[in-house]
């Protein structure tokens, strides 16, 4: 499987609520996409 995304990091949007009230830090709910196993990852924009 191949994944392409403009960003190199993934975050879990519902965790932004915890960030706003100071219960979490960005590193608690973000991770690098290149650490995912089982597929190739490219940090690039798609063009037609």
mmCIF file of C-alpha atoms in Angstrom:
data_model
loop_
_atom_site.group_PDB
_atom_site.id
_atom_site.type_symbol
_atom_site.label_atom_id
_atom_site.label_comp_id
_atom_site.label_asym_id
_atom_site.label_seq_id
_atom_site.Cartn_x
_atom_site.Cartn_y
_atom_site.Cartn_z
ATOM 1 C CA UNK A 1 0.000 0.000 0.000
ATOM 2 C CA UNK A 2 1.207 3.510 -0.760
ATOM 3 C CA UNK A 3 0.120 6.628 1.164
ATOM 4 C CA UNK A 4 0.656 10.226 -0.007
ATOM 5 C CA UNK A 5 0.002 13.276 2.154
ATOM 6 C CA UNK A 6 1.204 16.877 2.184
ATOM 7 C CA UNK A 7 2.002 16.648 5.882
ATOM 8 C CA UNK A 8 4.628 14.439 7.497
ATOM 9 C CA UNK A 9 2.733 14.157 10.774
ATOM 10 C CA UNK A 10 -0.709 12.826 11.610
ATOM 11 C CA UNK A 11 -2.821 14.173 14.459
ATOM 12 C CA UNK A 12 -6.067 12.997 16.021
ATOM 13 C CA UNK A 13 -8.472 15.998 15.688
ATOM 14 C CA UNK A 14 -10.718 15.165 18.693
ATOM 15 C CA UNK A 15 -7.632 15.553 20.907
ATOM 16 C CA UNK A 16 -7.502 19.262 20.051
ATOM 17 C CA UNK A 17 -10.179 19.767 22.721
ATOM 18 C CA UNK A 18 -7.790 18.391 25.355
ATOM 19 C CA UNK A 19 -5.039 20.655 24.015
ATOM 20 C CA UNK A 20 -7.245 23.739 24.435
ATOM 21 C CA UNK A 21 -7.859 23.022 28.127
ATOM 22 C CA UNK A 22 -4.229 22.142 28.817
ATOM 23 C CA UNK A 23 -4.758 18.401 29.400
ATOM 24 C CA UNK A 24 -2.572 17.287 26.466
ATOM 25 C CA UNK A 25 0.490 18.471 24.577
ATOM 26 C CA UNK A 26 0.786 18.160 20.757
ATOM 27 C CA UNK A 27 3.326 15.344 21.086
ATOM 28 C CA UNK A 28 0.695 13.341 23.021
ATOM 29 C CA UNK A 29 -1.597 12.991 20.001
ATOM 30 C CA UNK A 30 0.585 13.419 16.919
ATOM 31 C CA UNK A 31 2.938 10.980 15.269
ATOM 32 C CA UNK A 32 5.174 10.763 12.260
ATOM 33 C CA UNK A 33 3.547 8.995 9.329
ATOM 34 C CA UNK A 34 6.801 7.389 8.266
ATOM 35 C CA UNK A 35 6.699 5.209 11.404
ATOM 36 C CA UNK A 36 3.593 3.364 10.231
ATOM 37 C CA UNK A 37 4.261 -0.230 9.228
ATOM 38 C CA UNK A 38 3.093 -2.025 6.142
ATOM 39 C CA UNK A 39 3.061 0.750 3.554
ATOM 40 C CA UNK A 40 5.235 3.266 1.765
ATOM 41 C CA UNK A 41 4.717 6.895 2.723
ATOM 42 C CA UNK A 42 5.507 9.954 0.610
ATOM 43 C CA UNK A 43 5.246 13.524 1.964
ATOM 44 C CA UNK A 44 4.255 15.260 -1.269
ATOM 45 C CA UNK A 45 1.304 17.084 -2.775
ATOM 46 C CA UNK A 46 -0.724 15.340 -5.472
ATOM 47 C CA UNK A 47 -1.091 17.073 -8.841
ATOM 48 C CA UNK A 48 -3.285 16.271 -11.851
#
